[in-house]
Tab-separated table of N, CA and C in Angstrom:
chain	number	residue	atom	x	y	z
A	331	UNK	N	141.437	55.567	101.557
A	331	UNK	CA	140.106	56.192	101.538
A	331	UNK	C	139.179	55.388	102.452
A	332	UNK	N	138.626	56.051	103.415
A	332	UNK	CA	137.706	55.378	104.330
A	332	UNK	C	136.283	55.740	103.939
A	333	UNK	N	135.680	54.901	103.127
A	333	UNK	CA	134.319	55.214	102.699
A	333	UNK	C	133.280	54.588	103.611
A	334	UNK	N	133.757	53.723	104.520
A	334	UNK	CA	132.829	53.066	105.445
A	334	UNK	C	133.354	53.219	106.871
A	335	UNK	N	132.528	53.806	107.741
A	335	UNK	CA	132.893	53.978	109.147
A	335	UNK	C	131.775	53.440	110.021
A	336	UNK	N	132.092	53.277	111.300
A	336	UNK	CA	131.140	52.738	112.276
A	336	UNK	C	129.812	53.498	112.272
A	337	UNK	N	129.891	54.808	112.108
A	337	UNK	CA	128.689	55.650	112.139
A	337	UNK	C	127.756	55.385	110.951
A	338	UNK	N	128.296	54.734	109.925
A	338	UNK	CA	127.491	54.478	108.720
A	338	UNK	C	127.077	53.016	108.594
A	339	UNK	N	127.141	52.286	109.709
A	339	UNK	CA	126.736	50.878	109.724
A	339	UNK	C	125.635	50.692	110.748
A	340	UNK	N	124.558	50.031	110.340
A	340	UNK	CA	123.481	49.695	111.268
A	340	UNK	C	123.187	48.209	111.131
A	341	UNK	N	123.321	47.493	112.243
A	341	UNK	CA	123.047	46.061	112.266
A	341	UNK	C	121.645	45.828	112.824
A	342	UNK	N	121.061	44.699	112.486
A	342	UNK	CA	119.740	44.312	113.019
A	342	UNK	C	118.670	45.380	112.812
A	343	UNK	N	118.577	45.854	111.587
A	343	UNK	CA	117.603	46.885	111.241
A	343	UNK	C	116.269	46.240	110.861
A	344	UNK	N	115.183	46.870	111.274
A	344	UNK	CA	113.850	46.450	110.848
A	344	UNK	C	113.231	47.633	110.121
A	345	UNK	N	112.769	47.405	108.910
A	345	UNK	CA	112.121	48.463	108.118
A	345	UNK	C	110.798	47.936	107.580
A	346	UNK	N	109.864	48.851	107.336
A	346	UNK	CA	108.544	48.414	106.845
A	346	UNK	C	108.536	48.187	105.337
A	347	UNK	N	109.400	48.898	104.602
A	347	UNK	CA	109.467	48.702	103.151
A	347	UNK	C	110.799	49.211	102.603
A	348	UNK	N	110.993	48.999	101.303
A	348	UNK	CA	112.276	49.365	100.707
A	348	UNK	C	112.534	50.867	100.759
A	349	UNK	N	111.472	51.674	100.723
A	349	UNK	CA	111.677	53.122	100.749
A	349	UNK	C	112.195	53.585	102.114
A	350	UNK	N	111.729	52.932	103.172
A	350	UNK	CA	112.265	53.256	104.502
A	350	UNK	C	113.740	52.859	104.571
A	351	UNK	N	114.081	51.716	103.996
A	351	UNK	CA	115.479	51.263	103.968
A	351	UNK	C	116.345	52.237	103.175
A	352	UNK	N	115.847	52.683	102.019
A	352	UNK	CA	116.587	53.622	101.172
A	352	UNK	C	116.812	54.934	101.929
A	353	UNK	N	115.750	55.427	102.575
A	353	UNK	CA	115.884	56.684	103.335
A	353	UNK	C	116.875	56.542	104.489
A	354	UNK	N	116.804	55.421	105.191
A	354	UNK	CA	117.707	55.194	106.326
A	354	UNK	C	119.163	55.155	105.843
A	355	UNK	N	119.413	54.437	104.767
A	355	UNK	CA	120.772	54.360	104.207
A	355	UNK	C	121.231	55.751	103.767
A	356	UNK	N	120.324	56.512	103.166
A	356	UNK	CA	120.638	57.869	102.713
A	356	UNK	C	120.925	58.815	103.864
A	357	UNK	N	120.137	58.702	104.938
A	357	UNK	CA	120.335	59.568	106.113
A	357	UNK	C	121.724	59.385	106.712
A	358	UNK	N	122.218	58.148	106.702
A	358	UNK	CA	123.562	57.891	107.234
A	358	UNK	C	124.612	58.617	106.392
A	359	UNK	N	124.383	58.689	105.083
A	359	UNK	CA	125.311	59.413	104.202
A	359	UNK	C	125.230	60.919	104.462
A	360	UNK	N	124.017	61.412	104.742
A	360	UNK	CA	123.825	62.838	105.048
A	360	UNK	C	124.550	63.176	106.352
A	361	UNK	N	124.300	62.371	107.386
A	361	UNK	CA	124.914	62.633	108.703
A	361	UNK	C	126.436	62.608	108.643
A	362	UNK	N	126.988	61.819	107.739
A	362	UNK	CA	128.444	61.718	107.605
A	362	UNK	C	129.018	62.832	106.729
A	363	UNK	N	128.133	63.662	106.145
A	363	UNK	CA	128.606	64.784	105.345
A	363	UNK	C	128.947	64.478	103.900
A	364	UNK	N	128.573	63.280	103.415
A	364	UNK	CA	128.870	62.930	102.017
A	364	UNK	C	127.916	63.616	101.042
A	365	UNK	N	126.661	63.793	101.485
A	365	UNK	CA	125.619	64.333	100.600
A	365	UNK	C	124.657	65.221	101.401
A	366	UNK	N	123.965	66.139	100.711
A	366	UNK	CA	122.923	66.917	101.373
A	366	UNK	C	121.618	66.114	101.404
A	367	UNK	N	120.661	66.591	102.161
A	367	UNK	CA	119.358	65.936	102.285
A	367	UNK	C	118.708	65.678	100.917
A	368	UNK	N	118.888	66.594	99.977
A	368	UNK	CA	118.271	66.464	98.645
A	368	UNK	C	118.691	65.170	97.947
A	369	UNK	N	119.878	64.661	98.264
A	369	UNK	CA	120.352	63.426	97.635
A	369	UNK	C	119.486	62.236	98.049
A	370	UNK	N	119.009	62.243	99.299
A	370	UNK	CA	118.156	61.147	99.786
A	370	UNK	C	116.878	61.084	98.940
A	371	UNK	N	116.312	62.246	98.620
A	371	UNK	CA	115.125	62.294	97.758
A	371	UNK	C	115.434	61.700	96.385
A	372	UNK	N	116.632	61.951	95.888
A	372	UNK	CA	117.050	61.406	94.587
A	372	UNK	C	117.245	59.886	94.668
A	373	UNK	N	117.661	59.382	95.840
A	373	UNK	CA	117.794	57.935	96.033
A	373	UNK	C	116.404	57.288	95.967
A	374	UNK	N	115.426	57.930	96.613
A	374	UNK	CA	114.048	57.414	96.599
A	374	UNK	C	113.505	57.471	95.171
A	375	UNK	N	113.774	58.576	94.491
A	375	UNK	CA	113.314	58.741	93.104
A	375	UNK	C	113.897	57.641	92.209
A	376	UNK	N	115.191	57.344	92.378
A	376	UNK	CA	115.860	56.284	91.601
A	376	UNK	C	115.160	54.942	91.852
A	377	UNK	N	114.817	54.689	93.109
A	377	UNK	CA	114.172	53.425	93.471
A	377	UNK	C	112.790	53.315	92.841
A	378	UNK	N	112.105	54.459	92.703
A	378	UNK	CA	110.787	54.455	92.057
A	378	UNK	C	110.908	54.169	90.569
A	379	UNK	N	112.003	54.611	89.954
A	379	UNK	CA	112.227	54.395	88.519
A	379	UNK	C	112.574	52.936	88.225
A	380	UNK	N	113.517	52.403	88.987
A	380	UNK	CA	113.889	50.995	88.820
A	380	UNK	C	114.553	50.503	90.095
A	381	UNK	N	114.313	49.258	90.413
A	381	UNK	CA	114.824	48.683	91.652
A	381	UNK	C	116.350	48.650	91.649
A	382	UNK	N	116.923	48.924	92.811
A	382	UNK	CA	118.378	48.852	92.958
A	382	UNK	C	118.793	47.511	93.563
A	383	UNK	N	117.862	46.545	93.525
A	383	UNK	CA	118.187	45.196	93.995
A	383	UNK	C	119.117	44.558	92.972
A	384	UNK	N	120.263	44.033	93.438
A	384	UNK	CA	121.254	43.471	92.517
A	384	UNK	C	121.283	41.947	92.502
A	385	UNK	N	120.547	41.317	93.427
A	385	UNK	CA	120.573	39.856	93.512
A	385	UNK	C	121.334	39.405	94.743
A	386	UNK	N	121.222	38.138	95.065
A	386	UNK	CA	121.945	37.522	96.187
A	386	UNK	C	121.699	38.228	97.520
A	387	UNK	N	120.512	38.823	97.697
A	387	UNK	CA	120.188	39.463	98.968
A	387	UNK	C	120.731	40.868	99.133
A	388	UNK	N	121.247	41.455	98.039
A	388	UNK	CA	121.875	42.778	98.092
A	388	UNK	C	121.096	43.823	97.300
A	389	UNK	N	120.848	44.971	97.935
A	389	UNK	CA	120.314	46.147	97.237
A	389	UNK	C	121.310	47.281	97.463
A	390	UNK	N	121.545	48.076	96.420
A	390	UNK	CA	122.483	49.200	96.531
A	390	UNK	C	121.839	50.499	96.070
A	391	UNK	N	120.988	51.083	96.917
A	391	UNK	CA	120.357	52.343	96.525
A	391	UNK	C	121.377	53.473	96.369
A	392	UNK	N	121.137	54.290	95.354
A	392	UNK	CA	121.982	55.453	95.078
A	392	UNK	C	121.124	56.475	94.350
A	393	UNK	N	121.654	57.649	94.161
A	393	UNK	CA	120.874	58.721	93.541
A	393	UNK	C	120.721	58.561	92.036
A	394	UNK	N	119.875	59.404	91.470
A	394	UNK	CA	119.687	59.440	90.018
A	394	UNK	C	120.918	60.089	89.380
A	395	UNK	N	121.044	59.946	88.069
A	395	UNK	CA	122.201	60.526	87.383
A	395	UNK	C	122.302	62.034	87.587
A	396	UNK	N	121.151	62.712	87.638
A	396	UNK	CA	121.188	64.172	87.793
A	396	UNK	C	121.515	64.611	89.221
A	397	UNK	N	121.692	63.650	90.133
A	397	UNK	CA	122.037	64.011	91.514
A	397	UNK	C	123.548	64.008	91.742
A	398	UNK	N	124.323	63.618	90.735
A	398	UNK	CA	125.790	63.552	90.865
A	398	UNK	C	126.407	64.841	91.424
A	399	UNK	N	125.974	66.027	90.926
A	399	UNK	CA	126.579	67.271	91.436
A	399	UNK	C	126.343	67.503	92.935
A	400	UNK	N	125.371	66.819	93.519
A	400	UNK	CA	125.077	66.987	94.948
A	400	UNK	C	126.102	66.287	95.843
A	401	UNK	N	126.795	65.288	95.295
A	401	UNK	CA	127.701	64.461	96.097
A	401	UNK	C	128.955	65.256	96.460
A	402	UNK	N	129.214	65.353	97.776
A	402	UNK	CA	130.369	66.107	98.261
A	402	UNK	C	131.610	65.226	98.403
A	403	UNK	N	131.411	63.950	98.727
A	403	UNK	CA	132.527	63.011	98.843
A	403	UNK	C	131.979	61.584	98.735
A	404	UNK	N	132.852	60.667	98.357
A	404	UNK	CA	132.435	59.281	98.198
A	404	UNK	C	132.215	58.635	99.567
A	405	UNK	N	131.072	57.965	99.686
A	405	UNK	CA	130.765	57.295	100.941
A	405	UNK	C	129.792	56.156	100.730
A	406	UNK	N	129.738	55.312	101.728
A	406	UNK	CA	128.897	54.132	101.668
A	406	UNK	C	128.285	53.923	103.051
A	407	UNK	N	127.013	53.520	103.079
A	407	UNK	CA	126.377	53.163	104.345
A	407	UNK	C	125.866	51.734	104.210
A	408	UNK	N	125.800	51.025	105.331
A	408	UNK	CA	125.412	49.617	105.294
A	408	UNK	C	124.326	49.349	106.328
A	409	UNK	N	123.242	48.723	105.862
A	409	UNK	CA	122.178	48.264	106.749
A	409	UNK	C	122.105	46.743	106.632
A	410	UNK	N	122.098	46.066	107.761
A	410	UNK	CA	121.886	44.620	107.769
A	410	UNK	C	120.455	44.414	108.270
A	411	UNK	N	119.633	43.803	107.408
A	411	UNK	CA	118.207	43.606	107.693
A	411	UNK	C	117.951	42.100	107.818
A	412	UNK	N	118.069	41.554	109.039
A	412	UNK	CA	117.955	40.099	109.218
A	412	UNK	C	116.647	39.499	108.685
A	413	UNK	N	115.550	40.231	108.815
A	413	UNK	CA	114.250	39.739	108.328
A	413	UNK	C	114.122	39.908	106.816
A	414	UNK	N	114.992	40.726	106.251
A	414	UNK	CA	114.913	41.038	104.826
A	414	UNK	C	113.857	42.097	104.565
A	415	UNK	N	114.005	42.790	103.448
A	415	UNK	CA	113.037	43.803	103.034
A	415	UNK	C	112.759	43.584	101.556
A	416	UNK	N	111.496	43.652	101.186
A	416	UNK	CA	111.076	43.367	99.819
A	416	UNK	C	111.512	44.483	98.864
A	417	UNK	N	112.323	44.120	97.890
A	417	UNK	CA	112.738	45.037	96.819
A	417	UNK	C	112.147	44.504	95.521
A	418	UNK	N	110.853	44.741	95.319
A	418	UNK	CA	110.206	44.312	94.080
A	418	UNK	C	110.175	42.814	93.897
A	419	UNK	N	109.740	42.097	94.928
A	419	UNK	CA	109.619	40.649	94.804
A	419	UNK	C	110.849	39.881	95.246
A	420	UNK	N	111.923	40.582	95.527
A	420	UNK	CA	113.160	39.951	96.005
A	420	UNK	C	113.479	40.492	97.390
A	421	UNK	N	113.995	39.641	98.263
A	421	UNK	CA	114.338	40.101	99.613
A	421	UNK	C	115.803	40.518	99.689
A	422	UNK	N	116.009	41.739	100.200
A	422	UNK	CA	117.364	42.224	100.448
A	422	UNK	C	117.642	42.119	101.942
A	423	UNK	N	118.770	41.532	102.262
A	423	UNK	CA	119.199	41.406	103.659
A	423	UNK	C	120.336	42.387	103.941
A	424	UNK	N	120.938	42.851	102.866
A	424	UNK	CA	122.031	43.814	102.954
A	424	UNK	C	121.670	44.980	102.041
A	425	UNK	N	121.560	46.171	102.635
A	425	UNK	CA	121.220	47.375	101.873
A	425	UNK	C	122.403	48.331	102.014
A	426	UNK	N	123.021	48.645	100.888
A	426	UNK	CA	124.202	49.503	100.901
A	426	UNK	C	123.885	50.796	100.163
A	427	UNK	N	123.870	51.896	100.918
A	427	UNK	CA	123.664	53.216	100.326
A	427	UNK	C	124.973	53.685	99.727
A	428	UNK	N	124.898	54.292	98.563
A	428	UNK	CA	126.122	54.683	97.872
A	428	UNK	C	126.029	56.095	97.327
A	429	UNK	N	127.091	56.850	97.567
A	429	UNK	CA	127.270	58.161	96.953
A	429	UNK	C	128.729	58.185	96.521
A	430	UNK	N	128.968	58.371	95.234
A	430	UNK	CA	130.348	58.324	94.763
A	430	UNK	C	130.635	59.463	93.797
A	431	UNK	N	131.785	60.076	93.986
A	431	UNK	CA	132.220	61.187	93.156
A	431	UNK	C	132.813	60.650	91.855
A	432	UNK	N	132.438	61.264	90.750
A	432	UNK	CA	133.029	60.930	89.449
A	432	UNK	C	132.938	59.467	89.081
A	433	UNK	N	134.085	58.913	88.689
A	433	UNK	CA	134.131	57.529	88.217
A	433	UNK	C	134.222	56.511	89.344
A	434	UNK	N	134.295	56.976	90.585
A	434	UNK	CA	134.427	56.051	91.706
A	434	UNK	C	133.180	55.193	91.885
A	435	UNK	N	132.051	55.642	91.331
A	435	UNK	CA	130.774	54.934	91.476
A	435	UNK	C	130.890	53.479	91.014
A	436	UNK	N	131.364	53.287	89.788
A	436	UNK	CA	131.462	51.927	89.236
A	436	UNK	C	132.523	51.105	89.971
A	437	UNK	N	133.584	51.757	90.395
A	437	UNK	CA	134.656	51.091	91.129
A	437	UNK	C	134.117	50.503	92.438
A	438	UNK	N	133.381	51.327	93.199
A	438	UNK	CA	132.827	50.884	94.473
A	438	UNK	C	131.775	49.805	94.237
A	439	UNK	N	130.898	50.048	93.269
A	439	UNK	CA	129.828	49.108	92.939
A	439	UNK	C	130.401	47.731	92.601
A	440	UNK	N	131.409	47.697	91.736
A	440	UNK	CA	131.952	46.401	91.337
A	440	UNK	C	132.711	45.737	92.484
A	441	UNK	N	133.410	46.518	93.314
A	441	UNK	CA	134.106	45.941	94.477
A	441	UNK	C	133.125	45.272	95.428
A	442	UNK	N	132.007	45.947	95.694
A	442	UNK	CA	130.994	45.390	96.595
A	442	UNK	C	130.377	44.144	95.963
A	443	UNK	N	130.064	44.226	94.678
A	443	UNK	CA	129.448	43.092	93.988
A	443	UNK	C	130.342	41.859	94.053
A	444	UNK	N	131.634	42.049	93.859
A	444	UNK	CA	132.582	40.931	93.923
A	444	UNK	C	132.609	40.365	95.345
A	445	UNK	N	132.645	41.244	96.333
A	445	UNK	CA	132.694	40.808	97.733
A	445	UNK	C	131.475	39.955	98.092
A	446	UNK	N	130.282	40.452	97.798
A	446	UNK	CA	129.078	39.724	98.230
A	446	UNK	C	128.694	38.583	97.293
A	447	UNK	N	129.387	38.461	96.166
A	447	UNK	CA	129.081	37.339	95.273
A	447	UNK	C	129.577	36.024	95.886
A	448	UNK	N	130.491	36.129	96.823
A	448	UNK	CA	130.958	34.946	97.542
A	448	UNK	C	129.976	34.685	98.681
A	449	UNK	N	129.261	33.563	98.612
A	449	UNK	CA	128.268	33.239	99.645
A	449	UNK	C	128.858	33.307	101.051
A	450	UNK	N	130.083	32.831	101.176
A	450	UNK	CA	130.741	32.801	102.479
A	450	UNK	C	130.922	34.226	103.031
A	451	UNK	N	131.349	35.153	102.170
A	451	UNK	CA	131.530	36.537	102.610
A	451	UNK	C	130.195	37.173	102.967
A	452	UNK	N	129.176	36.916	102.167
A	452	UNK	CA	127.854	37.473	102.444
A	452	UNK	C	127.354	36.962	103.797
A	453	UNK	N	127.528	35.682	104.055
A	453	UNK	CA	127.112	35.103	105.343
A	453	UNK	C	127.873	35.740	106.497
A	454	UNK	N	129.172	35.977	106.303
A	454	UNK	CA	129.985	36.610	107.350
A	454	UNK	C	129.487	38.033	107.609
A	455	UNK	N	129.155	38.761	106.544
A	455	UNK	CA	128.659	40.134	106.694
A	455	UNK	C	127.357	40.122	107.483
A	456	UNK	N	126.429	39.266	107.079
A	456	UNK	CA	125.121	39.217	107.731
A	456	UNK	C	125.220	38.728	109.182
A	457	UNK	N	126.244	37.966	109.485
A	457	UNK	CA	126.411	37.437	110.841
A	457	UNK	C	127.288	38.325	111.720
A	458	UNK	N	127.745	39.447	111.192
A	458	UNK	CA	128.616	40.354	111.965
A	458	UNK	C	128.004	40.661	113.322
A	459	UNK	N	128.842	40.582	114.341
A	459	UNK	CA	128.369	40.837	115.716
A	459	UNK	C	128.412	42.320	116.063
A	460	UNK	N	129.280	43.068	115.367
A	460	UNK	CA	129.373	44.505	115.619
A	460	UNK	C	129.865	45.225	114.362
A	461	UNK	N	129.838	46.543	114.422
A	461	UNK	CA	130.202	47.369	113.262
A	461	UNK	C	131.647	47.132	112.828
A	462	UNK	N	132.551	47.008	113.811
A	462	UNK	CA	133.972	46.824	113.488
A	462	UNK	C	134.199	45.547	112.689
A	463	UNK	N	133.511	44.482	113.093
A	463	UNK	CA	133.651	43.198	112.396
A	463	UNK	C	133.176	43.321	110.944
A	464	UNK	N	132.039	43.979	110.742
A	464	UNK	CA	131.499	44.166	109.398
A	464	UNK	C	132.458	44.996	108.543
A	465	UNK	N	132.963	46.086	109.096
A	465	UNK	CA	133.888	46.949	108.355
A	465	UNK	C	135.148	46.179	107.973
A	466	UNK	N	135.650	45.350	108.880
A	466	UNK	CA	136.858	44.557	108.596
A	466	UNK	C	136.632	43.631	107.405
A	467	UNK	N	135.448	43.040	107.308
A	467	UNK	CA	135.130	42.138	106.189
A	467	UNK	C	135.135	42.934	104.877
A	468	UNK	N	134.544	44.131	104.892
A	468	UNK	CA	134.516	44.971	103.694
A	468	UNK	C	135.921	45.413	103.300
A	469	UNK	N	136.708	45.857	104.281
A	469	UNK	CA	138.073	46.332	103.978
A	469	UNK	C	138.940	45.211	103.416
A	470	UNK	N	138.752	44.009	103.960
A	470	UNK	CA	139.537	42.860	103.528
A	470	UNK	C	139.104	42.433	102.109
A	471	UNK	N	137.808	42.556	101.802
A	471	UNK	CA	137.299	42.032	100.549
A	471	UNK	C	137.168	43.022	99.405
A	472	UNK	N	137.337	44.319	99.715
A	472	UNK	CA	137.187	45.314	98.647
A	472	UNK	C	138.531	45.912	98.274
A	473	UNK	N	138.701	46.156	96.993
A	473	UNK	CA	139.962	46.727	96.526
A	473	UNK	C	139.861	48.251	96.512
A	474	UNK	N	139.753	48.844	97.684
A	474	UNK	CA	139.646	50.301	97.769
A	474	UNK	C	140.889	50.899	98.378
């Protein structure tokens, strides 16, 4: 399963706030055909309800529970924000948009969490020189 492709990775992103980051991550999922535009609105709505910041410089925006039926296929988008973006008092340097079918949501979430919990892996991700390098780190570190 290829849930991460070059088209869904953006390095050296600058955003004005977390909502711009959430929308950008969501748009990549829309362009890849994983979700319709309405899902991006649900991602923003989820962020307004509670922050999707998980700690260690990682935020994982995703839709609300009622947006599950909108998801056409499991996919992930990745934004690397070198300056960081404020997610409710915490800075996220890695923003991962997520749309997952059925039970795959928790599987993907926990795989990513395990990967970035290693400081060394997180540093390698943030230092990626190109999309291929970043994808290789994810493929090597995630049990997908």
